[in-house]
PDB file of C-alpha atoms in Angstrom:
ATOM      1  CA  VAL I1083       0.000   0.000   0.000  1.00  0.00           C
ATOM      2  CA  GLN I1084       1.255   3.476  -0.800  1.00  0.00           C
ATOM      3  CA  LEU I1085      -0.067   7.009  -0.754  1.00  0.00           C
ATOM      4  CA  GLN I1086       1.124   9.550  -3.314  1.00  0.00           C
ATOM      5  CA  ALA I1087       0.481  13.239  -2.807  1.00  0.00           C
ATOM      6  CA  PHE I1088       0.461  15.855  -5.533  1.00  0.00           C
ATOM      7  CA  GLY I1089      -0.240  19.522  -5.989  1.00  0.00           C
ATOM      8  CA  GLY I1090       2.098  21.447  -3.748  1.00  0.00           C
ATOM      9  CA  GLY I1091       3.971  24.483  -4.943  1.00  0.00           C
ATOM     10  CA  LEU I1092       4.644  28.183  -4.558  1.00  0.00           C
ATOM     11  CA  VAL I1093       1.731  30.592  -4.446  1.00  0.00           C
ATOM     12  CA  GLN I1094       1.217  34.189  -3.409  1.00  0.00           C
ATOM     13  CA  ALA I1095      -0.793  35.067  -0.346  1.00  0.00           C
ATOM     14  CA  GLY I1096      -4.472  35.101  -1.182  1.00  0.00           C
ATOM     15  CA  GLY I1097      -4.047  32.477  -3.835  1.00  0.00           C
ATOM     16  CA  SER I1098      -5.274  28.886  -4.079  1.00  0.00           C
ATOM     17  CA  LEU I1099      -3.843  25.406  -4.420  1.00  0.00           C
ATOM     18  CA  ARG I1100      -5.392  21.969  -4.629  1.00  0.00           C
ATOM     19  CA  LEU I1101      -3.669  18.968  -3.140  1.00  0.00           C
ATOM     20  CA  SER I1102      -4.561  15.407  -4.005  1.00  0.00           C
ATOM     21  CA  CYS I1103      -3.489  12.099  -2.537  1.00  0.00           C
ATOM     22  CA  ALA I1104      -4.183   8.691  -4.002  1.00  0.00           C
ATOM     23  CA  ALA I1105      -3.960   5.382  -2.163  1.00  0.00           C
ATOM     24  CA  SER I1106      -3.017   2.306  -4.122  1.00  0.00           C
ATOM     25  CA  GLY I1107      -2.093  -1.306  -3.540  1.00  0.00           C
ATOM     26  CA  SER I1108      -3.402  -4.724  -4.470  1.00  0.00           C
ATOM     27  CA  MET I1109      -3.879  -5.723  -0.833  1.00  0.00           C
ATOM     28  CA  MET I1110      -6.298  -2.923   0.072  1.00  0.00           C
ATOM     29  CA  MET I1111      -9.708  -3.971   1.323  1.00  0.00           C
ATOM     30  CA  SER I1112     -11.214  -0.832   2.772  1.00  0.00           C
ATOM     31  CA  ILE I1113     -10.370   2.786   3.606  1.00  0.00           C
ATOM     32  CA  ALA I1114     -11.854   4.551   6.607  1.00  0.00           C
ATOM     33  CA  ASP I1115     -10.719   8.087   7.474  1.00  0.00           C
ATOM     34  CA  MET I1116      -8.501  10.102   5.155  1.00  0.00           C
ATOM     35  CA  GLY I1117      -7.002  13.506   5.693  1.00  0.00           C
ATOM     36  CA  TRP I1118      -4.135  15.921   5.854  1.00  0.00           C
ATOM     37  CA  TYR I1119      -1.556  17.021   8.376  1.00  0.00           C
ATOM     38  CA  ARG I1120       1.103  19.668   7.945  1.00  0.00           C
ATOM     39  CA  GLN I1121       4.430  20.493   9.490  1.00  0.00           C
ATOM     40  CA  ALA I1122       6.097  23.880   9.342  1.00  0.00           C
ATOM     41  CA  PRO I1123       9.834  24.299  10.008  1.00  0.00           C
ATOM     42  CA  GLY I1124      10.591  24.010  13.704  1.00  0.00           C
ATOM     43  CA  GLN I1125       7.029  23.074  14.569  1.00  0.00           C
ATOM     44  CA  GLU I1126       5.195  19.881  15.358  1.00  0.00           C
ATOM     45  CA  ARG I1127       3.008  18.147  12.832  1.00  0.00           C
ATOM     46  CA  GLU I1128      -0.588  19.324  13.155  1.00  0.00           C
ATOM     47  CA  SER I1129      -3.906  18.105  11.843  1.00  0.00           C
ATOM     48  CA  VAL I1130      -5.386  20.202   9.057  1.00  0.00           C
ATOM     49  CA  ALA I1131      -8.503  18.355   7.947  1.00  0.00           C
ATOM     50  CA  GLY I1132     -10.040  14.908   7.926  1.00  0.00           C
ATOM     51  CA  ILE I1133     -12.908  13.141   6.217  1.00  0.00           C
ATOM     52  CA  SER I1134     -14.611   9.895   7.131  1.00  0.00           C
ATOM     53  CA  SER I1135     -15.758   7.207   4.739  1.00  0.00           C
ATOM     54  CA  GLY I1136     -19.262   8.583   5.197  1.00  0.00           C
ATOM     55  CA  GLY I1137     -18.206  12.104   4.270  1.00  0.00           C
ATOM     56  CA  SER I1138     -18.098  13.739   7.702  1.00  0.00           C
ATOM     57  CA  THR I1139     -15.408  16.380   7.833  1.00  0.00           C
ATOM     58  CA  ASN I1140     -13.375  18.191  10.470  1.00  0.00           C
ATOM     59  CA  TYR I1141     -10.990  21.110  10.203  1.00  0.00           C
ATOM     60  CA  ALA I1142      -8.389  22.883  12.253  1.00  0.00           C
ATOM     61  CA  ASP I1143      -9.696  26.239  13.447  1.00  0.00           C
ATOM     62  CA  SER I1144      -6.936  28.000  11.532  1.00  0.00           C
ATOM     63  CA  VAL I1145      -8.205  26.741   8.164  1.00  0.00           C
ATOM     64  CA  LYS I1146     -11.971  26.719   8.631  1.00  0.00           C
ATOM     65  CA  GLY I1147     -13.705  28.649   5.895  1.00  0.00           C
ATOM     66  CA  ARG I1148     -10.603  28.621   3.692  1.00  0.00           C
ATOM     67  CA  PHE I1149      -9.842  24.927   3.117  1.00  0.00           C
ATOM     68  CA  THR I1150     -12.197  22.217   1.880  1.00  0.00           C
ATOM     69  CA  ILE I1151     -11.519  18.512   2.099  1.00  0.00           C
ATOM     70  CA  SER I1152     -13.237  15.989  -0.139  1.00  0.00           C
ATOM     71  CA  ARG I1153     -12.715  12.441  -1.322  1.00  0.00           C
ATOM     72  CA  ASP I1154     -13.475  10.229  -4.284  1.00  0.00           C
ATOM     73  CA  SER I1155     -13.925   6.770  -2.838  1.00  0.00           C
ATOM     74  CA  ALA I1156     -13.995   5.145  -6.262  1.00  0.00           C
ATOM     75  CA  LYS I1157     -10.503   6.509  -6.886  1.00  0.00           C
ATOM     76  CA  ASN I1158      -9.248   6.084  -3.287  1.00  0.00           C
ATOM     77  CA  THR I1159      -8.277   9.736  -3.432  1.00  0.00           C
ATOM     78  CA  VAL I1160      -8.548  12.608  -0.984  1.00  0.00           C
ATOM     79  CA  TYR I1161      -8.339  16.256  -1.968  1.00  0.00           C
ATOM     80  CA  LEU I1162      -7.607  19.473  -0.126  1.00  0.00           C
ATOM     81  CA  GLN I1163      -8.745  22.670  -1.797  1.00  0.00           C
ATOM     82  CA  MET I1164      -6.892  25.562  -0.189  1.00  0.00           C
ATOM     83  CA  SER I1165      -8.055  29.115  -0.771  1.00  0.00           C
ATOM     84  CA  SER I1166      -7.168  32.504   0.677  1.00  0.00           C
ATOM     85  CA  LEU I1167      -3.765  31.112   1.506  1.00  0.00           C
ATOM     86  CA  GLU I1168      -1.682  32.863   4.124  1.00  0.00           C
ATOM     87  CA  THR I1169       2.044  32.832   4.735  1.00  0.00           C
ATOM     88  CA  GLU I1170       1.307  30.879   7.929  1.00  0.00           C
ATOM     89  CA  ASP I1171       0.053  28.013   5.762  1.00  0.00           C
ATOM     90  CA  THR I1172       3.577  27.382   4.517  1.00  0.00           C
ATOM     91  CA  ALA I1173       4.476  23.823   5.460  1.00  0.00           C
ATOM     92  CA  VAL I1174       4.992  20.310   4.203  1.00  0.00           C
ATOM     93  CA  TYR I1175       1.577  18.721   3.845  1.00  0.00           C
ATOM     94  CA  TYR I1176       1.172  15.007   4.520  1.00  0.00           C
ATOM     95  CA  CYS I1177      -1.839  12.928   3.618  1.00  0.00           C
ATOM     96  CA  TYR I1178      -2.919   9.877   5.570  1.00  0.00           C
ATOM     97  CA  ALA I1179      -5.433   7.108   5.237  1.00  0.00           C
ATOM     98  CA  GLN I1180      -6.704   4.425   7.570  1.00  0.00           C
ATOM     99  CA  ILE I1181      -6.540   1.281   5.461  1.00  0.00           C
ATOM    100  CA  MET I1182      -7.468  -2.314   6.073  1.00  0.00           C
ATOM    101  CA  THR I1183      -5.609  -4.850   3.984  1.00  0.00           C
ATOM    102  CA  TYR I1184      -5.959  -8.571   3.537  1.00  0.00           C
ATOM    103  CA  ARG I1185      -2.986  -8.981   5.870  1.00  0.00           C
ATOM    104  CA  SER I1186      -3.828  -6.495   8.585  1.00  0.00           C
ATOM    105  CA  ASN I1187      -5.863  -7.050  11.713  1.00  0.00           C
ATOM    106  CA  GLY I1188      -7.917  -3.878  11.553  1.00  0.00           C
ATOM    107  CA  PHE I1189      -7.217  -0.465  10.085  1.00  0.00           C
ATOM    108  CA  VAL I1190      -3.654   0.821   9.872  1.00  0.00           C
ATOM    109  CA  ASN I1191      -2.524   4.426   9.309  1.00  0.00           C
ATOM    110  CA  TYR I1192      -0.557   4.991   6.118  1.00  0.00           C
ATOM    111  CA  TRP I1193       1.174   8.246   5.209  1.00  0.00           C
ATOM    112  CA  GLY I1194       2.072   9.966   1.980  1.00  0.00           C
ATOM    113  CA  GLN I1195       5.526  11.325   1.252  1.00  0.00           C
ATOM    114  CA  GLY I1196       4.669  14.974   1.876  1.00  0.00           C
ATOM    115  CA  THR I1197       4.314  17.859  -0.533  1.00  0.00           C
ATOM    116  CA  GLN I1198       5.698  21.349   0.048  1.00  0.00           C
ATOM    117  CA  VAL I1199       3.345  24.316   0.068  1.00  0.00           C
ATOM    118  CA  THR I1200       5.002  27.727   0.168  1.00  0.00           C
ATOM    119  CA  VAL I1201       2.952  30.899   0.421  1.00  0.00           C
ATOM    120  CA  SER I1202       4.798  34.123  -0.322  1.00  0.00           C
ATOM    121  CA  SER I1203       3.770  37.559   0.884  1.00  0.00           C
TER     122      SER I1203
END
């Protein structure tokens, strides 16, 4: 099982970016929660947004009203639409997914490789 994240880059403050993250692997049976964390230089990794298999969402207070998380279950993909970006949003963004495989006993957290988002002033 692997998660691949795409869509990071350099954007000016006030601009928008869309991140995507696709889970793949022949052993996958089911995916529960998916979402995004981020880590800025010198800071701990923090939760940004999450979405359940049923579509329930949650957001960090700092991104509410600016970021939207969604998923395409048929494609095993989670998206993060980021708007009104601020310099404080600069970080490496990591996607995760809770995945059950034919070999696992329950759901296991898998992580993507991280994608850099840089917001310039």
